[in-house]
Amino acid sequence: MTDQAYMDLAISLAEKGRGYTSPNPMVGAVVVKNGTIVGQGWHHGPGLAHAEVEAIDDAGDLARGSDIYVTLEPCNHTGRTPPCTRKILDAGIKRVFVGTEDPNPFVGGGGIRFLREQGVEVQVGISRVRAEILIEDFIWYVKNDKRPFVVLKCASTLDGRLATRTGDSKWITNERSRGRVHELRHWVDAILVGAGTVKADNPSLTTRIEGVDTRDPIRVILDTRLTMDIHAKVLTQDSNAKTILATSANADPERRALFQECGVQLLTLPEKGGMIDLDSLMVKIGELGVMSVLIEGGGSVIHSALAAGIVNKAYLFMAPKLLGGDDGVPMCRGKGPALMKDAIQLNRVAVERFDDDILVTGYLKNS
């Protein structure tokens, strides 16, 4: 196997931690001796052993004189666990291959520099692109003053409709597409919708994947005037994550007191155009430790998110269906640009099929 193949295996191992490691990044590691893989590991969650520790322990005595391939620069500081650089030195690792540097400007390069100072050969950048995509939310969060990495998800017909003229939207996409949406929910820290979606559908906004021990995202509901039903599922269901209502100072004080008495967390934010200022909301929930957000709102929320420039990545599911009219619910409700040259451009576009459905994934320019 090549160096890239070993690193790609480490990336695949890191993926096993997706949805469980936040606020830590996903990391995988592989120990190789004389062309044979002798140890493997990945980070399972906060407070648990780092990938390097797992892989070295898995290798045991065979680690001495071996190489280790790790997707992210080994830590050189003591947090909940001891520094991985010390583990590497004590194990007698000969060479370290790193996918990408730690993006934190306060610690980036420290682990690599320390190992080199101790006489360990370190090579950096093997499968760098894949290693960075693996932790794109973590990289964005630490490089942008703890602002969440924002993912927009939308499911529409081929003519760009989220629902019929009566509001019916069940179901636009097929079961496989909806399964991917639940994976997205499992992967992120929070999910964001508007109060209109809650009123129309009374959704759970939880994660349901058969055979998988999933983690529900924090539910963030945009409710400027606190008009939502106090008995809505998102407020009353049994879940391992909380619900936050984002509201404004202009909300009815009695309604505010009612929700607070029920133990609901309220975030009071400024308004912009009669709606919650989404940029301010991102700052606030980032301060609460939310590293990634999935927007699943309706047309008004999608338009507001795009207009605010907060979206990093889009998942656009399209079903091979046509409503054939101009009276359905559009993907975006709001004013768009006058000229095509001002349209929002996606880059690094990828296309997948889920049976007959199509998923287009792309990044916005601010990413």
mmCIF file of N, CA, C and O in Angstrom, residues 16-17 20-21 27 41-46 48-51 54:
data_model
loop_
_atom_site.group_PDB
_atom_site.id
_atom_site.type_symbol
_atom_site.label_atom_id
_atom_site.label_comp_id
_atom_site.label_asym_id
_atom_site.label_seq_id
_atom_site.Cartn_x
_atom_site.Cartn_y
_atom_site.Cartn_z
ATOM 1 N N LYS A 16 -15.894 6.969 11.321
ATOM 2 C CA LYS A 16 -16.703 6.197 12.259
ATOM 3 C C LYS A 16 -17.137 7.039 13.462
ATOM 4 O O LYS A 16 -18.105 6.723 14.145
ATOM 5 N N GLY A 17 -16.412 8.125 13.709
ATOM 6 C CA GLY A 17 -16.750 8.999 14.826
ATOM 7 C C GLY A 17 -17.715 10.116 14.454
ATOM 8 O O GLY A 17 -18.085 10.925 15.315
ATOM 9 N N TYR A 20 -20.388 11.991 16.793
ATOM 10 C CA TYR A 20 -20.138 11.682 18.204
ATOM 11 C C TYR A 20 -19.016 12.521 18.831
ATOM 12 O O TYR A 20 -18.914 12.574 20.054
ATOM 13 N N THR A 21 -18.157 13.138 18.030
ATOM 14 C CA THR A 21 -16.939 13.729 18.589
ATOM 15 C C THR A 21 -17.057 15.202 18.952
ATOM 16 O O THR A 21 -16.227 15.712 19.705
ATOM 17 N N VAL A 27 -10.900 12.186 14.057
ATOM 18 C CA VAL A 27 -9.499 11.862 13.755
ATOM 19 C C VAL A 27 -9.360 10.342 13.680
ATOM 20 O O VAL A 27 -9.947 9.615 14.487
ATOM 21 N N GLY A 41 -7.074 2.991 14.962
ATOM 22 C CA GLY A 41 -7.894 3.631 15.981
ATOM 23 C C GLY A 41 -8.546 4.894 15.461
ATOM 24 O O GLY A 41 -8.156 5.436 14.427
ATOM 25 N N TRP A 42 -9.557 5.349 16.170
ATOM 26 C CA TRP A 42 -10.203 6.618 15.847
ATOM 27 C C TRP A 42 -10.761 7.214 17.140
ATOM 28 O O TRP A 42 -10.944 6.519 18.138
ATOM 29 N N HIS A 43 -10.996 8.519 17.091
ATOM 30 C CA HIS A 43 -11.527 9.227 18.257
ATOM 31 C C HIS A 43 -13.028 8.969 18.346
ATOM 32 O O HIS A 43 -13.760 9.207 17.396
ATOM 33 N N HIS A 44 -13.463 8.471 19.514
ATOM 34 C CA HIS A 44 -14.872 8.092 19.681
ATOM 35 C C HIS A 44 -15.721 9.205 20.280
ATOM 36 O O HIS A 44 -16.945 9.189 20.131
ATOM 37 N N GLY A 45 -15.115 10.150 21.010
ATOM 38 C CA GLY A 45 -15.915 11.205 21.617
ATOM 39 C C GLY A 45 -15.120 12.004 22.632
ATOM 40 O O GLY A 45 -14.021 11.604 23.049
ATOM 41 N N PRO A 46 -15.653 13.159 23.034
ATOM 42 C CA PRO A 46 -14.959 14.019 24.000
ATOM 43 C C PRO A 46 -14.602 13.282 25.284
ATOM 44 O O PRO A 46 -15.420 12.531 25.830
ATOM 45 N N LEU A 48 -12.602 10.863 25.591
ATOM 46 C CA LEU A 48 -12.117 9.508 25.305
ATOM 47 C C LEU A 48 -10.762 9.577 24.604
ATOM 48 O O LEU A 48 -10.309 10.636 24.192
ATOM 49 N N ALA A 49 -10.112 8.431 24.501
ATOM 50 C CA ALA A 49 -8.770 8.382 23.919
ATOM 51 C C ALA A 49 -8.745 8.953 22.509
ATOM 52 O O ALA A 49 -9.688 8.762 21.726
ATOM 53 N N HIS A 50 -7.659 9.663 22.192
ATOM 54 C CA HIS A 50 -7.489 10.171 20.838
ATOM 55 C C HIS A 50 -7.106 9.025 19.901
ATOM 56 O O HIS A 50 -6.721 7.934 20.337
ATOM 57 N N ALA A 51 -7.210 9.291 18.611
ATOM 58 C CA ALA A 51 -6.979 8.244 17.611
ATOM 59 C C ALA A 51 -5.589 7.651 17.704
ATOM 60 O O ALA A 51 -5.408 6.426 17.595
ATOM 61 N N GLU A 54 -5.377 5.188 20.578
ATOM 62 C CA GLU A 54 -6.064 3.929 20.249
ATOM 63 C C GLU A 54 -5.223 3.065 19.315
ATOM 64 O O GLU A 54 -5.094 1.849 19.516
#
